[in-house]
Amino acid sequence: MSTRARSEERRADIVRAALEVIAERGYRGASMAAIAERVGLTQQGLLHYFPTKDALLVAVLKERDQWDAVPDSPWRLDLLAALVEYNAMRPGIVQTFSALLGESVTEDHPARGFFTERYERVRASMTGVLRDRYGERLPGGLTPERAAPLLVAVMDGLQYQWLLDPEAVDMPGAFSDFVKLLGGAAEAPCEQEETAD
Amino acid sequence: MSTRARSEERRADIVRAALEVIAERGYRGASMAAIAERVGLTQQGLLHYFPTKDALLVAVLKERDQWDAVPDSPWRLDLLAALVEYNAMRPGIVQTFSALLGESVTEDHPARGFFTERYERVRASMTGVLRDRYGERLPGGLTPERAAPLLVAVMDGLQYQWLLDPEAVDMPGAFSDFVKLLGGAAEAPCEQEETAD
């Protein structure tokens, strides 16, 4: 293996270790010493690859396909459901994402800009997904633009409930319920059954 | 003022300061020194009221009516919408809540048990709210039990999007859109308009 390839591989190992340590302690609680130890380097050795903790965070955030898969290609609603199924099999990555998102709203957090831009992009992308699937009008008279932040909120909010209590919360099932809700008008019967009082 | 009343007041000041510092730095990043300074005490003085940081966190979490208002009384869907409106006027409290929720999924976090129990209770409470408002069947064939985690997820997820970008996200408007979605089948026209291909 060339020196360059070895160096790339080592960088990838470090980013993976950082993802783990952030999942465990959050970004503010993740020390460079703990990350170095996880990957079997001295702290000095780690600084050779990433001179600051923020530089390492940038590399972690660039691994965004870890949570967004292929955000620049066109998405479909059934692929989103498959992504949620996939996420349910990798709690570590979901935990890293959720811990960082939570921290990002605190003052001067280095990931704040990343998440602000990410959500702007994801809402726009989800608007397109919803328009492709449902056209201009969703149940309750919602436009795709107005339903998009709800779709994103459901995905994020379910992750916290599921991480806290995986036995009680069926994340993929709940997401698929939300998709049913979006298709509700199409499926709802016109003759409502009378319910006994 | 009696000594006891003064002491109670001082404790309330400390809890308020802790809420602020947690909003700014997260719980793991909040030092007892910073909280003491915020409230004008020495660190020794703070320890007189709260001997450990975890003891202070317990007091902060007991202030849960800060975010749950009156969780043991029966809720109605329109009161929830009013709560979201109210939250949009107090970003500091929402930020404390969201930062703590995010951190709570990291390993051995002292707030994890609190949030796990809180969500179990809130899902049960929201199931009741939905049943009172919509009966047994919601759009998409959902039961109140299955819609409840979605309602909770939307509230939490919207808070992150709104804290990150308050100009771009109308949190109360989006929540009210979700309520429209829940009532979608009732409002949806039976004759669907034909859309041009």
Short mmCIF file of C-alpha atoms in Angstrom, two decimals:
data_model
loop_
_atom_site.label_atom_id
_atom_site.label_comp_id
_atom_site.label_asym_id
_atom_site.label_seq_id
_atom_site.Cartn_x
_atom_site.Cartn_y
_atom_site.Cartn_z
CA MET A 1 0.00 0.00 0.00
CA SER A 2 1.33 3.45 -0.84
CA THR A 3 2.03 6.02 1.88
CA ARG A 4 -0.83 8.10 0.53
CA ALA A 5 -3.30 5.21 0.64
CA ARG A 6 -2.17 4.36 4.19
CA SER A 7 -2.65 7.95 5.21
CA GLU A 8 -6.15 8.07 3.69
CA GLU A 9 -7.05 4.87 5.47
CA ARG A 10 -5.81 6.23 8.76
CA ARG A 11 -7.84 9.42 8.28
CA ALA A 12 -10.95 7.29 7.65
CA ASP A 13 -10.24 5.32 10.85
CA ILE A 14 -9.98 8.57 12.79
CA VAL A 15 -13.27 9.90 11.42
CA ARG A 16 -14.97 6.62 12.34
CA ALA A 17 -13.54 6.83 15.88
CA ALA A 18 -14.69 10.45 16.16
CA LEU A 19 -18.23 9.45 15.10
CA GLU A 20 -18.22 6.86 17.90
CA VAL A 21 -16.87 9.17 20.58
CA ILE A 22 -19.32 11.95 19.61
CA ALA A 23 -22.18 9.42 19.84
CA GLU A 24 -21.02 8.57 23.35
CA ARG A 25 -20.14 12.01 24.73
CA GLY A 26 -21.40 14.64 22.28
CA TYR A 27 -19.00 16.91 20.43
CA ARG A 28 -18.24 19.18 23.37
CA GLY A 29 -17.59 16.17 25.58
CA ALA A 30 -15.42 14.39 22.99
CA SER A 31 -11.75 15.02 23.77
CA MET A 32 -8.98 14.65 21.20
CA ALA A 33 -7.28 12.39 23.74
CA ALA A 34 -10.27 10.01 23.78
CA ILE A 35 -10.43 9.94 19.97
CA ALA A 36 -6.66 9.31 19.70
CA GLU A 37 -6.90 6.48 22.20
CA ARG A 38 -9.83 4.90 20.35
CA VAL A 39 -7.83 4.73 17.15
CA GLY A 40 -4.55 3.71 18.80
CA LEU A 41 -2.64 6.94 18.18
CA THR A 42 -0.90 9.36 20.51
CA GLN A 43 -2.56 12.74 20.74
CA GLN A 44 0.45 14.13 18.86
CA GLY A 45 -0.11 11.52 16.15
CA LEU A 46 -3.76 12.53 15.84
CA LEU A 47 -2.82 16.21 15.49
CA HIS A 48 -0.71 15.28 12.51
CA TYR A 49 -3.90 14.27 10.65
CA PHE A 50 -6.28 16.83 12.16
CA PRO A 51 -4.58 19.85 13.72
CA THR A 52 -7.71 20.93 15.64
CA LYS A 53 -10.88 19.37 16.98
CA ASP A 54 -12.92 21.63 14.69
CA ALA A 55 -10.99 20.37 11.66
CA LEU A 56 -11.95 16.86 12.68
CA LEU A 57 -15.59 17.90 13.07
CA VAL A 58 -15.55 19.29 9.53
CA ALA A 59 -14.36 15.89 8.29
CA VAL A 60 -17.08 14.16 10.30
CA LEU A 61 -19.76 16.45 8.86
CA LYS A 62 -18.43 15.88 5.35
CA GLU A 63 -19.26 12.24 5.91
CA ARG A 64 -22.81 13.45 5.63
CA ASP A 65 -23.77 10.64 3.29
CA GLN A 66 -23.65 8.65 6.50
CA TRP A 67 -27.02 10.16 7.32
CA ASP A 68 -28.22 11.73 4.10
CA ALA A 69 -27.24 8.91 1.75
CA VAL A 70 -27.43 10.53 -1.69
CA PRO A 71 -28.95 13.96 -1.04
CA ASP A 72 -28.14 15.40 -4.46
CA SER A 73 -29.86 12.71 -6.45
CA PRO A 74 -33.65 12.70 -6.76
CA TRP A 75 -35.37 11.00 -3.84
CA ARG A 76 -38.60 9.06 -3.74
CA LEU A 77 -40.88 8.59 -0.78
CA ASP A 78 -40.44 4.81 -0.79
CA LEU A 79 -36.66 5.26 -0.74
CA LEU A 80 -37.03 7.51 2.31
CA ALA A 81 -38.97 4.74 4.04
CA ALA A 82 -36.15 2.36 3.15
CA LEU A 83 -33.64 4.85 4.62
CA VAL A 84 -35.56 4.89 7.89
CA GLU A 85 -35.52 1.05 7.91
CA TYR A 86 -31.77 1.17 7.32
CA ASN A 87 -31.29 3.74 10.09
CA ALA A 88 -33.09 1.43 12.50
CA MET A 89 -30.24 -1.04 11.93
CA ARG A 90 -27.46 1.44 12.73
CA PRO A 91 -28.24 3.13 16.03
CA GLY A 92 -24.63 4.34 16.39
CA ILE A 93 -24.78 6.63 13.37
CA VAL A 94 -28.26 7.85 14.29
CA GLN A 95 -26.99 8.58 17.80
CA THR A 96 -24.04 10.62 16.46
CA PHE A 97 -26.38 12.61 14.24
CA SER A 98 -28.97 13.21 16.97
CA ALA A 99 -26.38 14.20 19.58
CA LEU A 100 -24.77 16.67 17.16
CA LEU A 101 -28.12 18.12 16.07
CA GLY A 102 -29.07 18.64 19.72
CA GLU A 103 -25.80 20.38 20.49
CA SER A 104 -25.91 22.48 17.33
CA VAL A 105 -28.61 24.75 18.78
CA THR A 106 -26.34 25.81 21.67
CA GLU A 107 -24.40 29.08 21.37
CA ASP A 108 -21.58 29.36 18.84
CA HIS A 109 -21.58 25.65 18.13
CA PRO A 110 -19.23 24.79 15.25
CA ALA A 111 -21.87 22.51 13.64
CA ARG A 112 -24.62 25.12 13.66
CA GLY A 113 -23.93 26.47 10.16
CA PHE A 114 -23.75 22.95 8.78
CA PHE A 115 -27.14 21.99 10.19
CA THR A 116 -28.82 25.27 9.22
CA GLU A 117 -27.73 24.81 5.61
CA ARG A 118 -28.50 21.10 5.67
CA TYR A 119 -32.10 21.70 6.74
CA GLU A 120 -32.65 24.36 4.12
CA ARG A 121 -31.43 21.90 1.49
CA VAL A 122 -33.34 18.92 2.89
CA ARG A 123 -36.62 20.87 3.09
CA ALA A 124 -36.22 21.87 -0.56
CA SER A 125 -35.39 18.31 -1.55
CA MET A 126 -38.38 16.91 0.39
CA THR A 127 -40.67 19.47 -1.25
CA GLY A 128 -39.68 17.93 -4.58
CA VAL A 129 -40.25 14.40 -3.29
CA LEU A 130 -43.72 15.32 -2.06
CA ARG A 131 -44.66 17.15 -5.27
CA ASP A 132 -43.57 14.15 -7.37
CA ARG A 133 -45.68 11.80 -5.29
CA TYR A 134 -48.78 13.85 -4.44
CA GLY A 135 -48.89 16.79 -6.83
CA GLU A 136 -49.83 20.26 -5.57
CA ARG A 137 -52.34 19.36 -2.92
CA LEU A 138 -52.00 17.13 0.09
CA PRO A 139 -54.61 16.33 2.76
CA GLY A 140 -55.71 19.32 4.80
CA GLY A 141 -55.05 21.54 1.77
CA LEU A 142 -51.28 21.52 2.39
CA THR A 143 -48.84 22.35 -0.39
CA PRO A 144 -45.65 20.27 -0.74
CA GLU A 145 -43.71 23.29 0.59
CA ARG A 146 -45.75 23.25 3.79
CA ALA A 147 -45.66 19.50 4.26
CA ALA A 148 -41.86 19.27 3.79
CA PRO A 149 -40.81 20.63 7.24
CA LEU A 150 -43.28 18.19 8.82
CA LEU A 151 -41.77 15.24 6.96
CA VAL A 152 -38.30 16.25 8.14
CA ALA A 153 -39.50 16.89 11.71
CA VAL A 154 -41.12 13.46 11.90
CA MET A 155 -37.89 11.74 10.83
CA ASP A 156 -35.78 13.64 13.38
CA GLY A 157 -38.28 13.52 16.21
CA LEU A 158 -38.85 9.77 15.84
CA GLN A 159 -35.09 9.21 16.07
CA TYR A 160 -34.98 10.69 19.57
CA GLN A 161 -37.97 8.67 20.76
CA TRP A 162 -36.50 5.51 19.24
CA LEU A 163 -32.97 6.04 20.62
CA LEU A 164 -34.39 6.59 24.10
CA ASP A 165 -36.71 3.59 23.99
CA PRO A 166 -36.18 1.24 21.04
CA GLU A 167 -38.55 -1.36 22.52
CA ALA A 168 -41.45 1.09 22.74
CA VAL A 169 -41.01 2.91 19.42
CA ASP A 170 -41.15 1.19 16.04
CA MET A 171 -39.37 3.90 14.04
CA PRO A 172 -39.87 2.48 10.52
CA GLY A 173 -43.50 1.58 11.32
CA ALA A 174 -44.19 5.08 12.63
CA PHE A 175 -42.59 6.69 9.58
CA SER A 176 -44.70 4.53 7.30
CA ASP A 177 -47.75 5.64 9.31
CA PHE A 178 -46.83 9.24 8.57
CA VAL A 179 -46.64 8.42 4.85
CA LYS A 180 -50.16 6.92 5.16
CA LEU A 181 -51.29 10.17 6.76
CA LEU A 182 -49.91 12.11 3.79
CA GLY A 183 -51.87 9.83 1.47
CA GLY A 184 -54.88 9.97 3.79
CA ALA A 185 -57.28 11.89 1.57
CA ALA A 186 -56.74 9.48 -1.29
CA GLU A 187 -57.43 6.45 0.89
CA ALA A 188 -60.13 7.81 3.16
CA PRO A 189 -63.58 6.45 2.41
CA CYS A 190 -66.17 8.98 1.25
CA GLU A 191 -68.91 7.31 3.27
CA GLN A 192 -67.76 7.57 6.84
CA GLU A 193 -69.00 4.71 8.94
CA GLU A 194 -71.28 5.74 11.73
CA THR A 195 -69.81 5.06 15.11
CA ALA A 196 -72.03 4.13 18.02
CA ASP A 197 -72.17 6.77 20.74
CA MET B 1 -38.35 37.95 54.18
CA SER B 2 -37.68 34.81 56.21
CA THR B 3 -34.44 32.89 55.85
CA ARG B 4 -36.39 30.02 54.37
CA ALA B 5 -38.09 32.22 51.76
CA ARG B 6 -34.76 33.81 50.87
CA SER B 7 -33.23 30.38 50.46
CA GLU B 8 -36.09 29.23 48.21
CA GLU B 9 -35.72 32.34 46.11
CA ARG B 10 -32.01 31.80 45.77
CA ARG B 11 -32.57 28.18 44.70
CA ALA B 12 -35.02 29.38 42.03
CA ASP B 13 -32.41 31.90 40.80
CA ILE B 14 -29.84 29.10 40.54
CA VAL B 15 -32.18 26.84 38.57
CA ARG B 16 -32.94 29.72 36.18
CA ALA B 17 -29.22 30.37 35.71
CA ALA B 18 -28.62 26.66 35.10
CA LEU B 19 -31.35 26.63 32.43
CA GLU B 20 -29.56 29.51 30.69
CA VAL B 21 -26.10 27.99 30.87
CA ILE B 22 -27.37 24.61 29.64
CA ALA B 23 -29.06 26.37 26.70
CA GLU B 24 -25.73 27.98 25.85
CA ARG B 25 -23.34 25.08 26.44
CA GLY B 26 -25.34 21.90 26.92
CA TYR B 27 -25.33 20.04 30.22
CA ARG B 28 -21.91 18.44 29.76
CA GLY B 29 -20.44 21.80 28.81
CA ALA B 30 -22.11 23.66 31.70
CA SER B 31 -19.65 24.05 34.57
CA MET B 32 -20.70 24.71 38.14
CA ALA B 33 -18.28 27.67 38.05
CA ALA B 34 -20.17 29.24 35.12
CA ILE B 35 -23.54 28.72 36.82
CA ALA B 36 -22.24 30.17 40.11
CA GLU B 37 -20.88 33.21 38.28
CA ARG B 38 -24.17 33.74 36.44
CA VAL B 39 -26.05 33.94 39.72
CA GLY B 40 -23.40 35.92 41.59
CA LEU B 41 -22.29 33.20 43.98
CA THR B 42 -18.94 31.64 44.68
CA GLN B 43 -18.68 28.01 43.63
CA GLN B 44 -18.61 27.13 47.33
CA GLY B 45 -21.81 29.12 47.80
CA LEU B 46 -23.49 27.23 44.95
CA LEU B 47 -22.47 23.88 46.46
CA HIS B 48 -24.33 24.87 49.62
CA TYR B 49 -27.59 24.80 47.64
CA PHE B 50 -26.75 22.00 45.20
CA PRO B 51 -23.91 19.71 46.34
CA THR B 52 -23.41 18.20 42.85
CA LYS B 53 -24.08 19.12 39.26
CA ASP B 54 -26.40 16.13 38.94
CA ALA B 55 -28.44 17.38 41.91
CA LEU B 56 -28.84 20.68 40.08
CA LEU B 57 -29.90 18.86 36.91
CA VAL B 58 -32.58 17.03 38.87
CA ALA B 59 -33.92 20.40 40.02
CA VAL B 60 -33.84 21.69 36.44
CA LEU B 61 -35.76 18.65 35.19
CA LYS B 62 -38.31 19.01 37.98
CA GLU B 63 -39.08 22.39 36.47
CA ARG B 64 -40.63 20.34 33.71
CA ASP B 65 -43.76 22.43 33.63
CA GLN B 66 -41.40 24.85 31.89
CA TRP B 67 -41.87 22.72 28.79
CA ASP B 68 -44.81 20.48 29.55
CA ALA B 69 -47.07 23.09 31.14
CA VAL B 70 -49.77 21.02 32.89
CA PRO B 71 -49.06 17.45 31.78
CA ASP B 72 -51.32 15.75 34.33
CA SER B 73 -54.46 17.65 33.41
CA PRO B 74 -56.39 16.71 30.27
CA TRP B 75 -55.05 18.33 27.13
CA ARG B 76 -56.86 19.42 24.03
CA LEU B 77 -55.42 19.75 20.55
CA ASP B 78 -56.13 23.48 20.39
CA LEU B 79 -54.28 23.98 23.69
CA LEU B 80 -51.30 22.15 22.20
CA ALA B 81 -51.33 24.59 19.29
CA ALA B 82 -51.40 27.42 21.82
CA LEU B 83 -48.43 25.85 23.63
CA VAL B 84 -46.45 25.81 20.38
CA GLU B 85 -47.34 29.49 19.86
CA TYR B 86 -46.15 30.20 23.39
CA ASN B 87 -42.91 28.26 22.83
CA ALA B 88 -42.20 30.39 19.77
CA MET B 89 -42.02 33.36 22.15
CA ARG B 90 -39.49 31.74 24.51
CA PRO B 91 -36.58 30.42 22.45
CA GLY B 92 -34.36 30.18 25.56
CA ILE B 93 -36.48 27.50 27.23
CA VAL B 94 -36.95 25.63 23.96
CA GLN B 95 -33.19 25.74 23.45
CA THR B 96 -32.53 24.30 26.93
CA PHE B 97 -35.02 21.52 26.28
CA SER B 98 -33.68 20.71 22.81
CA ALA B 99 -30.03 20.75 23.91
CA LEU B 100 -30.81 18.41 26.83
CA LEU B 101 -32.91 16.07 24.68
CA GLY B 102 -30.06 15.86 22.16
CA GLU B 103 -27.51 15.08 24.85
CA SER B 104 -29.78 12.59 26.58
CA VAL B 105 -29.18 9.97 23.88
CA THR B 106 -25.42 9.90 24.58
CA GLU B 107 -24.00 7.18 26.86
CA ASP B 108 -24.89 7.22 30.56
CA HIS B 109 -26.39 10.69 30.38
CA PRO B 110 -28.02 11.68 33.68
CA ALA B 111 -31.14 13.00 31.87
CA ARG B 112 -31.73 9.83 29.86
CA GLY B 113 -34.09 8.21 32.36
CA PHE B 114 -36.05 11.43 32.70
CA PHE B 115 -36.60 11.75 28.95
CA THR B 116 -37.39 8.06 28.45
CA GLU B 117 -40.12 8.25 31.10
CA ARG B 118 -41.30 11.63 29.86
CA TYR B 119 -41.85 10.35 26.33
CA GLU B 120 -43.71 7.30 27.52
CA ARG B 121 -46.03 9.56 29.51
CA VAL B 122 -46.37 12.16 26.74
CA ARG B 123 -47.22 9.54 24.10
CA ALA B 124 -49.94 8.14 26.37
CA SER B 125 -51.27 11.62 27.05
CA MET B 126 -51.28 12.53 23.34
CA THR B 127 -53.10 9.28 22.54
CA GLY B 128 -55.90 10.53 24.79
CA VAL B 129 -55.89 13.97 23.16
CA LEU B 130 -56.18 12.43 19.69
CA ARG B 131 -58.91 9.99 20.72
CA ASP B 132 -60.96 12.82 22.27
CA ARG B 133 -60.68 14.87 19.10
CA TYR B 134 -60.84 12.29 16.31
CA GLY B 135 -62.24 9.08 17.78
CA GLU B 136 -60.76 5.72 16.87
CA ARG B 137 -59.82 6.34 13.27
CA LEU B 138 -57.61 9.01 11.78
CA PRO B 139 -56.66 9.53 8.12
CA GLY B 140 -54.67 6.70 6.60
CA GLY B 141 -56.45 4.29 8.96
CA LEU B 142 -54.24 5.29 11.92
CA THR B 143 -55.35 4.67 15.48
CA PRO B 144 -54.74 7.39 18.11
CA GLU B 145 -51.99 5.15 19.55
CA ARG B 146 -50.14 5.14 16.24
CA ALA B 147 -50.61 8.85 15.55
CA ALA B 148 -49.35 9.91 19.02
CA PRO B 149 -45.60 9.34 18.42
CA LEU B 150 -45.93 11.30 15.18
CA LEU B 151 -47.56 14.24 16.97
CA VAL B 152 -44.74 14.28 19.53
CA ALA B 153 -42.06 13.88 16.84
CA VAL B 154 -43.44 16.82 14.86
CA MET B 155 -43.33 19.09 17.91
CA ASP B 156 -39.72 18.14 18.76
CA GLY B 157 -38.43 18.06 15.19
CA LEU B 158 -39.91 21.46 14.37
CA GLN B 159 -38.16 22.95 17.41
CA TYR B 160 -34.74 22.05 16.01
CA GLN B 161 -35.54 23.43 12.56
CA TRP B 162 -36.94 26.60 14.12
CA LEU B 163 -34.06 27.15 16.57
CA LEU B 164 -31.57 26.78 13.71
CA ASP B 165 -33.42 29.10 11.33
CA PRO B 166 -36.29 31.06 12.89
CA GLU B 167 -36.71 33.20 9.77
CA ALA B 168 -37.23 30.18 7.51
CA VAL B 169 -39.43 28.06 9.78
CA ASP B 170 -42.83 29.19 11.07
CA MET B 171 -43.09 26.73 13.96
CA PRO B 172 -46.69 27.47 15.04
CA GLY B 173 -47.85 27.57 11.40
CA ALA B 174 -46.19 24.23 10.66
CA PHE B 175 -47.72 22.64 13.76
CA SER B 176 -51.13 23.88 12.76
CA ASP B 177 -50.51 22.37 9.29
CA PHE B 178 -49.88 19.03 10.98
CA VAL B 179 -53.19 19.33 12.84
CA LYS B 180 -54.85 19.97 9.45
CA LEU B 181 -53.22 16.81 8.15
CA LEU B 182 -54.69 14.85 11.07
CA GLY B 183 -58.11 16.24 10.22
CA GLY B 184 -57.46 15.73 6.48
CA ALA B 185 -59.96 12.98 5.77
CA ALA B 186 -62.78 15.00 7.27
CA GLU B 187 -61.96 18.05 5.15
CA ALA B 188 -60.90 16.36 1.95
CA PRO B 189 -63.40 16.67 -0.89
CA CYS B 190 -64.99 13.44 -2.05
CA GLU B 191 -64.85 14.47 -5.66
CA GLN B 192 -61.17 14.76 -6.43
CA GLU B 193 -60.43 17.35 -9.08
CA GLU B 194 -58.85 15.90 -12.16
CA THR B 195 -55.34 17.16 -12.66
CA ALA B 196 -53.99 17.69 -16.17
CA ASP B 197 -51.20 15.29 -17.07
#
